[in-house]
PDB file of C-alpha atoms in Angstrom:
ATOM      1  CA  UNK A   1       7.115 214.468  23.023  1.00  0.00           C
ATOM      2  CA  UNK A   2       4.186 213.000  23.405  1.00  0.00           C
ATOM      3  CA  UNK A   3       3.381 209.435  25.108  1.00  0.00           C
ATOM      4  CA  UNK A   4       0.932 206.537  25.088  1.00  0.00           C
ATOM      5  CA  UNK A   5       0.743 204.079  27.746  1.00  0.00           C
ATOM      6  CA  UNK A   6      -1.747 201.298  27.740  1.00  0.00           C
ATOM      7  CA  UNK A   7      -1.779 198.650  30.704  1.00  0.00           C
ATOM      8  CA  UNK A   8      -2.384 195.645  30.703  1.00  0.00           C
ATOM      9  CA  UNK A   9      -0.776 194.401  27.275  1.00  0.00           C
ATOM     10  CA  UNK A  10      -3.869 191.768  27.603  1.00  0.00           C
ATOM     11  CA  UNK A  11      -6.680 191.171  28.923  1.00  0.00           C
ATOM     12  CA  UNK A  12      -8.785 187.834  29.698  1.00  0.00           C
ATOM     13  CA  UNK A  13     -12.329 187.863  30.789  1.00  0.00           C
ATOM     14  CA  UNK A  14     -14.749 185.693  30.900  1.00  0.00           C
ATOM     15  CA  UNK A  15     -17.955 186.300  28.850  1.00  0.00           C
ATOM     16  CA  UNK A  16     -20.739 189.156  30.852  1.00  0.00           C
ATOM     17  CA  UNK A  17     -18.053 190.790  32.769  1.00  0.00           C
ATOM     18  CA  UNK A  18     -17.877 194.694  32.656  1.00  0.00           C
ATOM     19  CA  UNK A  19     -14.313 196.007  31.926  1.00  0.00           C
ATOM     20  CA  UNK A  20     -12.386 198.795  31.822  1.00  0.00           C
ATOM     21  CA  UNK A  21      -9.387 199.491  29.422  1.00  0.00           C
ATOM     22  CA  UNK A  22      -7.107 202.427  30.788  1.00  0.00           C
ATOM     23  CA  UNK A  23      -5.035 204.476  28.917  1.00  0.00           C
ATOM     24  CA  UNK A  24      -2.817 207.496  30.179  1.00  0.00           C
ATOM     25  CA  UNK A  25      -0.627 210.022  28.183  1.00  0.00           C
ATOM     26  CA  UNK A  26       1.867 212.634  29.241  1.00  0.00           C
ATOM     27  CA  UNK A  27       0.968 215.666  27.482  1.00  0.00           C
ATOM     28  CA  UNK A  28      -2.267 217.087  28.454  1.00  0.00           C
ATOM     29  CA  UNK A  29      -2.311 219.793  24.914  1.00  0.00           C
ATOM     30  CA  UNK A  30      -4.557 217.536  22.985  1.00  0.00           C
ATOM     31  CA  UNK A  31      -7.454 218.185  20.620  1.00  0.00           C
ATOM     32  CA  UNK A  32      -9.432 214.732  21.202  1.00  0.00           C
ATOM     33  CA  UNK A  33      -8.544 211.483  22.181  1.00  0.00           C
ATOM     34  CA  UNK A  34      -9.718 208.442  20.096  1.00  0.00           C
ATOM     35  CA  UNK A  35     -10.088 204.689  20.661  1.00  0.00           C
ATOM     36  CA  UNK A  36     -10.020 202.376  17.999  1.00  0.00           C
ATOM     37  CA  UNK A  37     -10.536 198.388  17.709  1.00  0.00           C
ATOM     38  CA  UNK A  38      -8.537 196.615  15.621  1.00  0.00           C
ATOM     39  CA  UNK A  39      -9.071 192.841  14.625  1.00  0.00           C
ATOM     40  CA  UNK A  40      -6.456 190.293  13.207  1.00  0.00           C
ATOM     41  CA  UNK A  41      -5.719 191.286   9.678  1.00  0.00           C
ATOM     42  CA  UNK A  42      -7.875 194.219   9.367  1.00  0.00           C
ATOM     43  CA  UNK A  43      -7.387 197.559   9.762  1.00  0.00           C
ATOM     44  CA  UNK A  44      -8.526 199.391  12.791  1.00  0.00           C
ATOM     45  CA  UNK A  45     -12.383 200.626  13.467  1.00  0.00           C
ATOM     46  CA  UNK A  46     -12.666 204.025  15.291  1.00  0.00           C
ATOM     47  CA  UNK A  47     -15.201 203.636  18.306  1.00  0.00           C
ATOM     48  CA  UNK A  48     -15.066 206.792  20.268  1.00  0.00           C
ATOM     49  CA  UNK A  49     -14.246 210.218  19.857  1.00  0.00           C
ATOM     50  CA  UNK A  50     -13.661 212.548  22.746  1.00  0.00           C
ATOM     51  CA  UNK A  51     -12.909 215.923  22.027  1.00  0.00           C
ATOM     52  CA  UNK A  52     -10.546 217.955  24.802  1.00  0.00           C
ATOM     53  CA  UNK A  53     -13.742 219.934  26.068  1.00  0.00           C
ATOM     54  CA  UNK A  54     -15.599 217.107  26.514  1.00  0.00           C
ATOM     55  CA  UNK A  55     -15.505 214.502  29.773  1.00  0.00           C
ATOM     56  CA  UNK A  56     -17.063 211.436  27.812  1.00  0.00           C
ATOM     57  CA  UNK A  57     -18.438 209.729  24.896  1.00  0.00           C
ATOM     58  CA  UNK A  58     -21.326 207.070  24.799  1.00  0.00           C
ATOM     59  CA  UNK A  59     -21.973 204.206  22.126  1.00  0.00           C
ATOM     60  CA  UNK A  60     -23.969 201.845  22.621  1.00  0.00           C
ATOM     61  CA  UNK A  61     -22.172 199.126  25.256  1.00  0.00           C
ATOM     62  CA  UNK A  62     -19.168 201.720  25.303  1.00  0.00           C
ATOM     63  CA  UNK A  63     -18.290 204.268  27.557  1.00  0.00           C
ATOM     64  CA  UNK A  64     -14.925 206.205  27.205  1.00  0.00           C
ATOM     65  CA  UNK A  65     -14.041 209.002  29.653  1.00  0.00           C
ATOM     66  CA  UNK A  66     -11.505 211.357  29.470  1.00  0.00           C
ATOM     67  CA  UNK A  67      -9.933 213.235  32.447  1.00  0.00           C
ATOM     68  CA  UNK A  68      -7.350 215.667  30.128  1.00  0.00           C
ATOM     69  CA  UNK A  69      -5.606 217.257  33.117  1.00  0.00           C
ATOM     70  CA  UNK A  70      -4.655 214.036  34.880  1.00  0.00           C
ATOM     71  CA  UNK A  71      -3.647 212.747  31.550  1.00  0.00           C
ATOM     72  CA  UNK A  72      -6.074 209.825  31.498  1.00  0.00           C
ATOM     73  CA  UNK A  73      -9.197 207.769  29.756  1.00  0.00           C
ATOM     74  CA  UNK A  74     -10.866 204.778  30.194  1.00  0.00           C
ATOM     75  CA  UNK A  75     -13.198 202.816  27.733  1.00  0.00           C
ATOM     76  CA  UNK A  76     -15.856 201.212  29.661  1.00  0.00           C
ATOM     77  CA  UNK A  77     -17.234 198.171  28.158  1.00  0.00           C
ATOM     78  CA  UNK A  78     -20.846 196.819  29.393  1.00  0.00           C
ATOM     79  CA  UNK A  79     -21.426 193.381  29.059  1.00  0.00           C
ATOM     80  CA  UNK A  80     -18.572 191.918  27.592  1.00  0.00           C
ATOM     81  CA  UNK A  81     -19.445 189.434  24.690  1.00  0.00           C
ATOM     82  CA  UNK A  82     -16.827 187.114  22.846  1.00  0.00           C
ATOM     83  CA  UNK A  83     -17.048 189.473  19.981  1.00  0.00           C
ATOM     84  CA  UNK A  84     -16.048 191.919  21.616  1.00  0.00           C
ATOM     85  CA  UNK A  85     -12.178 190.647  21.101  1.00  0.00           C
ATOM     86  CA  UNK A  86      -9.805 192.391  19.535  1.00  0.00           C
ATOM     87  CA  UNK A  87      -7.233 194.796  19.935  1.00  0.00           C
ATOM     88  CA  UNK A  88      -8.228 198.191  21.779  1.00  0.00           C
ATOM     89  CA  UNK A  89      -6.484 201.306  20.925  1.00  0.00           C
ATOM     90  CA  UNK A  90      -5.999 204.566  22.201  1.00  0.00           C
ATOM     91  CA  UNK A  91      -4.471 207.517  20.996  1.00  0.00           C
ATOM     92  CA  UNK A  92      -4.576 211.247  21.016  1.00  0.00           C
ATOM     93  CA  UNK A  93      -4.335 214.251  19.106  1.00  0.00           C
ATOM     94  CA  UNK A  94      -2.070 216.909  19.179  1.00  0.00           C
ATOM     95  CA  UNK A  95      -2.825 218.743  16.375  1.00  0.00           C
ATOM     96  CA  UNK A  96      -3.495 218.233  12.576  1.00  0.00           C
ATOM     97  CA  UNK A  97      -4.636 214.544  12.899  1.00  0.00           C
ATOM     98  CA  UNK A  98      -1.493 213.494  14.021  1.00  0.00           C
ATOM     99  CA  UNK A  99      -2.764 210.862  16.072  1.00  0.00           C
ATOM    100  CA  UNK A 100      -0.161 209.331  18.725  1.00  0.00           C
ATOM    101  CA  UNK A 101      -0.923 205.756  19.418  1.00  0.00           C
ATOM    102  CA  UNK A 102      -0.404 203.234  22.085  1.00  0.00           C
ATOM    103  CA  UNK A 103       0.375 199.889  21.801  1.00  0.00           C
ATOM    104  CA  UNK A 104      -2.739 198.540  22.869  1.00  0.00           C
ATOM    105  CA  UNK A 105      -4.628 195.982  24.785  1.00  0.00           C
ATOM    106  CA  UNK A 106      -5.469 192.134  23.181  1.00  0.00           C
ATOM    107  CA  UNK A 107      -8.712 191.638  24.888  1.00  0.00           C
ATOM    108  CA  UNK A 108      -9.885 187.803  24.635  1.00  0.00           C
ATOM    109  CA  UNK A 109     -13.506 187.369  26.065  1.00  0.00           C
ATOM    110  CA  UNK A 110     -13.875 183.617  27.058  1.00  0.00           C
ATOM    111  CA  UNK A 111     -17.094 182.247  26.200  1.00  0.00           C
TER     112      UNK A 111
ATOM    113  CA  UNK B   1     -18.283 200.013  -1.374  1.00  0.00           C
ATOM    114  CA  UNK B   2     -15.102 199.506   0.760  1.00  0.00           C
ATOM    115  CA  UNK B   3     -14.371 203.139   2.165  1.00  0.00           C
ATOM    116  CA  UNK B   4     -10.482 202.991   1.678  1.00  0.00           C
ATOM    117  CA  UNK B   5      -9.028 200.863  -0.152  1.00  0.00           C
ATOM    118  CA  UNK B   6      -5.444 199.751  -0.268  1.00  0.00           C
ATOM    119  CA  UNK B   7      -3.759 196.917  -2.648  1.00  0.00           C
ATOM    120  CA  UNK B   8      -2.263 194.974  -1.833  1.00  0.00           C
ATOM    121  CA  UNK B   9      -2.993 193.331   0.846  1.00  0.00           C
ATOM    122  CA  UNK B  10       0.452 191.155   1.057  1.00  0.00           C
ATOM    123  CA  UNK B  11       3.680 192.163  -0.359  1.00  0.00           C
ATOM    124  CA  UNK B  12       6.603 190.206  -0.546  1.00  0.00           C
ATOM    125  CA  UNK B  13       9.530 190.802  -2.025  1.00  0.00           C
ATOM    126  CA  UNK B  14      13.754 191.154  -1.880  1.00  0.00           C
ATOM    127  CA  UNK B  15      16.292 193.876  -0.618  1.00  0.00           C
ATOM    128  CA  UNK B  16      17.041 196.461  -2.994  1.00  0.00           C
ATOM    129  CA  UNK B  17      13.582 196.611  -5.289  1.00  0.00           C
ATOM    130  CA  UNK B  18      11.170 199.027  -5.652  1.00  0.00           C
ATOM    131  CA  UNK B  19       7.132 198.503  -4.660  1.00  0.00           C
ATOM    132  CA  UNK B  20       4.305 200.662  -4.784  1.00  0.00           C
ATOM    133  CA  UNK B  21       1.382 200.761  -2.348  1.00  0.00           C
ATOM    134  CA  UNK B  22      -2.029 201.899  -3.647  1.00  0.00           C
ATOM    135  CA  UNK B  23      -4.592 203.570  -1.673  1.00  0.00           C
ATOM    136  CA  UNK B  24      -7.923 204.869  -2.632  1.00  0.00           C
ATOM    137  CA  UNK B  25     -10.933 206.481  -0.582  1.00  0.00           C
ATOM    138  CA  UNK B  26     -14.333 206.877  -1.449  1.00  0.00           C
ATOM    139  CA  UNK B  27     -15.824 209.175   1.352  1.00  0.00           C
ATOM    140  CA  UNK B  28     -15.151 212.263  -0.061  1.00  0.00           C
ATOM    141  CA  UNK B  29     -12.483 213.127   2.121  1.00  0.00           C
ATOM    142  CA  UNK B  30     -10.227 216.105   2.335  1.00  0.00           C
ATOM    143  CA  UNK B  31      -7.482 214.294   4.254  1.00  0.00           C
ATOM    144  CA  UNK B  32      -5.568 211.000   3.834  1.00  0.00           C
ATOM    145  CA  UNK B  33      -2.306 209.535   5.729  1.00  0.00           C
ATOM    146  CA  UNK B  34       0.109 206.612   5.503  1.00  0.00           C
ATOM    147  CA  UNK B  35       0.674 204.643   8.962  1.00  0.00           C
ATOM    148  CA  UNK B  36       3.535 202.190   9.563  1.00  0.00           C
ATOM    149  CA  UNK B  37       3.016 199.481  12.613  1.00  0.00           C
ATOM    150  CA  UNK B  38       5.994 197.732  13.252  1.00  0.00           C
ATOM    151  CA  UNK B  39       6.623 194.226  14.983  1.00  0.00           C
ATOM    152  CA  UNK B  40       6.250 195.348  18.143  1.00  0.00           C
ATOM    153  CA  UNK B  41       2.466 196.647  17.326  1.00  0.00           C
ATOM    154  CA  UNK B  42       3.408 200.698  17.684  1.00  0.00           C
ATOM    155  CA  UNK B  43       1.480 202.862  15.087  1.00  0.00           C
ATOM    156  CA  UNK B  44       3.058 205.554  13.644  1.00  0.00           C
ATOM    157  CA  UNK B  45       2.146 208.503  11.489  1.00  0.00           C
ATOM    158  CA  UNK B  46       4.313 208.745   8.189  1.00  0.00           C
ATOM    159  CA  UNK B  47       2.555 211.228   6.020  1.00  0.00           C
ATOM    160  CA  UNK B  48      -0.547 212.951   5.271  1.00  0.00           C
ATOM    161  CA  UNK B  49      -2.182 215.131   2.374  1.00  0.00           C
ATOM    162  CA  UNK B  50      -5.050 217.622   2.565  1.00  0.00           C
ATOM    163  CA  UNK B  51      -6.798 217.889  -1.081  1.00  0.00           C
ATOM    164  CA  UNK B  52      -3.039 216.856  -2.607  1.00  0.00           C
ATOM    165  CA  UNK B  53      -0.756 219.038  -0.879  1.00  0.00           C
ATOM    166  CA  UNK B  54       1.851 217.958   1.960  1.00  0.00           C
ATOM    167  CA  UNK B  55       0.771 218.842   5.201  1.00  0.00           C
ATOM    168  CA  UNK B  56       2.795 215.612   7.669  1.00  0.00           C
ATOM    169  CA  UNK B  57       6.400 214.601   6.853  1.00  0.00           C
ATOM    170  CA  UNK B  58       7.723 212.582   9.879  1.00  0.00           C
ATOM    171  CA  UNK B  59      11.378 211.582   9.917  1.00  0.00           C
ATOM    172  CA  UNK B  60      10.796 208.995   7.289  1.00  0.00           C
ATOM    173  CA  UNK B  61      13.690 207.967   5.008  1.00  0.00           C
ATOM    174  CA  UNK B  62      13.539 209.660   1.517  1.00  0.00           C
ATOM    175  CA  UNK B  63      13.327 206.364  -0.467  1.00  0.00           C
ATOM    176  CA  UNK B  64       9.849 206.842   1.027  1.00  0.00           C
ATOM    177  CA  UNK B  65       7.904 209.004  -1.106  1.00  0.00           C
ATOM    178  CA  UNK B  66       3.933 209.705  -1.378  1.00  0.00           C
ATOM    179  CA  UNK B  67       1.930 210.907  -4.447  1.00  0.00           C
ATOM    180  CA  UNK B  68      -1.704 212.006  -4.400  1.00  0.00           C
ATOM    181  CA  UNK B  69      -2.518 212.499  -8.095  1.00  0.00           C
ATOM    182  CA  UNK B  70      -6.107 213.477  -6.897  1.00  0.00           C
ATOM    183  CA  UNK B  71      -7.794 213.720  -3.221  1.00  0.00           C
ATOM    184  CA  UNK B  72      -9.342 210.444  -3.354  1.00  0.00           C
ATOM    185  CA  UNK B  73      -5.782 208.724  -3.872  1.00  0.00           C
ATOM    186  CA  UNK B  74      -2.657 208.922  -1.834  1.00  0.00           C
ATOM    187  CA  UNK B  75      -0.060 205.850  -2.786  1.00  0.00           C
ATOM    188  CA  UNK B  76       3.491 204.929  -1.429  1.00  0.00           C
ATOM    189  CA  UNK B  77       6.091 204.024  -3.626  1.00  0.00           C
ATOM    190  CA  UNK B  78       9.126 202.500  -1.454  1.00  0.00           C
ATOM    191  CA  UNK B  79      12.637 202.636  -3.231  1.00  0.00           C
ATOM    192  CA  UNK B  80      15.375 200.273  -2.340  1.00  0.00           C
ATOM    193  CA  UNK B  81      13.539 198.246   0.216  1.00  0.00           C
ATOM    194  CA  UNK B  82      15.672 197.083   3.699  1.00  0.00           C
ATOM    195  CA  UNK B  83      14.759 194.692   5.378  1.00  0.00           C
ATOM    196  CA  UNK B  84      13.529 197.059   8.182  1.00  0.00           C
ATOM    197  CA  UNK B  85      10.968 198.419   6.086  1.00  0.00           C
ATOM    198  CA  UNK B  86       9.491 194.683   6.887  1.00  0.00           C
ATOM    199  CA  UNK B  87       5.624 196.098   8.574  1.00  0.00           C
ATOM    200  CA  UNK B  88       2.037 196.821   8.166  1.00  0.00           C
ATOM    201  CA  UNK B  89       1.375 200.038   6.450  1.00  0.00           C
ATOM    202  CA  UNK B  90      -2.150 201.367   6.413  1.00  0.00           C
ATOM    203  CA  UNK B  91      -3.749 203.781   4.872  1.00  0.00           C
ATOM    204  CA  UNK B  92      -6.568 206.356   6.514  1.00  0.00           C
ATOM    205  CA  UNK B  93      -8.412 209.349   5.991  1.00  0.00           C
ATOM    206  CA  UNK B  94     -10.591 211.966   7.471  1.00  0.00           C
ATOM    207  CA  UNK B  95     -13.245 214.656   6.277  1.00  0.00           C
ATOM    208  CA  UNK B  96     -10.742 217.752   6.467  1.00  0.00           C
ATOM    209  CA  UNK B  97      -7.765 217.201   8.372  1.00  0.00           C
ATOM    210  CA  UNK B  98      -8.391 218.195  11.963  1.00  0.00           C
ATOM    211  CA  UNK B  99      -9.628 216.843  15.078  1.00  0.00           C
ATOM    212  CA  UNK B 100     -11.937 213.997  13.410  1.00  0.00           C
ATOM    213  CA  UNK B 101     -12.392 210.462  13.227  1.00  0.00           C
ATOM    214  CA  UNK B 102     -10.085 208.895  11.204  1.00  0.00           C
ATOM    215  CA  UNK B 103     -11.082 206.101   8.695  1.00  0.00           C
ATOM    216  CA  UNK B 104      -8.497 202.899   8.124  1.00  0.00           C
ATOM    217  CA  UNK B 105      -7.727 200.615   5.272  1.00  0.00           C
ATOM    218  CA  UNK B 106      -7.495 197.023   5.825  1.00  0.00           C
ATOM    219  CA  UNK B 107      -3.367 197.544   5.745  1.00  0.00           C
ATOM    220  CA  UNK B 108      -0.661 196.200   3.429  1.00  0.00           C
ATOM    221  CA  UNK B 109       1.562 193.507   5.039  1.00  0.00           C
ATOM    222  CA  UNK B 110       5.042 193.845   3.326  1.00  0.00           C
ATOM    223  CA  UNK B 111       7.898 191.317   3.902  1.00  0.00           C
ATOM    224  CA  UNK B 112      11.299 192.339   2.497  1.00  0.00           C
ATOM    225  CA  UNK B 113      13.426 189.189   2.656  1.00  0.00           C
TER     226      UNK B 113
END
C-alpha cells in the first residue's frame, strides 16, 4: 500500500529565502508525481507535474525533482514571497488517477 | 467561468438525513472524482467516473452513492449521515483519466451534528 510522507508539518520563513519542501513515498511503481497548493477554504491548485520518466519539472519560481527509485521529490521554491503561503501537497500516482496524498506542509512566509 | 463547480460550499445538518452534493465541470473533461479530507488534513480518493461509467470505488460505505447523469456532472448524494461523515469533500477532474493534472473544486464543508 502505498505511502506519503511529508516533513516538516510546517514551515516558517522569512520573506526572500529559497526553500525546499521534501516529500518521500514507499512505492516506487508510480505514473507521475504531482504537487498541489492549497489555500484556506479553497480547493487545491496543481503546480507541477512530473511524470515517472522524467527527473524534474520547471515553473516559473518552482522547481520539483523527482528521484523515483529512492522514493523521493522535492519542490524547490526561488525567492520565497508572502504569497507564496499555503498548504503544499504532494502526491503520486499509481495508476488510473488515483492520486495518493500526503498530509502536507503549512508554509507561512513572514514578511 | 469557474472550471468545477461544486454547491454547496457549507453544509450543515443532523444525524440520520439525507444531502446531496453537486458538482459540475466545464473543461470538457473525460474524468471526474469525489475526494474526502478529514480533520486530520489526509486526502482521500472516494470515486471516480470516465464519460459516466464507474471506474474508482474505494471502501466507501454504501449510503455513499455517486451519479453522473452526463460527463460534465458527477454529484454525491449521502444517506443517513454519521457524524463521521463530518469533512471536506471536493470534487476534481481530468482530461481522460490517466496520468494528468487533476483540476479541484473549491470543496464542500459538511458538518453533521
Amino acid at each position: 500500500k502505498q505511502e506519503v510522507t511529508q516533513i516538516p508539518a510546517a514551515l516558517s520563513v522569512p520573506e526572500g529565502e529559497n526553500l525546499v519542501l521534501n516529500c518521500s513515498f514507499t512505492d516506487s511503481a508510480i505514473y507521475n508525481l504531482q504537487w498541489f497548493r492549497q489555500d484556506p477554504g479553497k480547493g487545491l491548485t496543481s503546480l507541477l507535474l512530473i511524470q515517472s520518466s522524467q527527473r524534474e519539472q520547471t515553473s516559473g519560481r518552482l522547481n520539483a525533482s523527482l528521484d523515483k527509485s529512492s522514493g523521493r521529490s522535492t519542490l524547490y521554491i526561488a525567492a520565497s514571497q508572502p504569497g507564496d503561503s499555503a498548504t503544499y501537497l504532494c502526491a503520486v500516482d499509481g495508476a488510473n488517477s488515483k492520486l495518493t496524498f500526503g498530509k502536507g506542509i503549512t508554509l507561512s512566509v513572514r514578511p | 467561468d469557474t472550471a468545477v463547480s461544486q454547491t454547496p460550499k457549507y453544509l450543515v445538518t443532523q444525524m440520520g438525513n439525507d444531502k446531496s452534493i453537486k458538482c459540475e465541470q466545464n473543461l470538457g473533461h473525460d474524468t471526474m472524482y469525489w475526494y474526502k479530507q478529514d480533520s486530520k488534513k489526509f486526502l482521500k480518493i472516494m470515486f471516480s467516473y470516465n464519460n459516466k461509467e464507474l471506474i474508482i470505488n474505494e471502501t466507501v460505505p454504501n449510503r455513499f452513492s455517486p451519479k453522473s447523469p452526463d460527463k460534465a456532472h458527477l454529484n454525491l448524494h449521502i444517506n443517513s449521515l454519521e457524524l463521521g461523515d463530518s469533512a471536506v469533500y471536493f470534487c476534481a477532474s481530468s482530461l481522460r483519466g490517466g496520468q494528468e493534472k487533476l483540476f479541484f473544486g473549491s470543496g464542500t464543508q459538511l458538518s453533521v451534528l
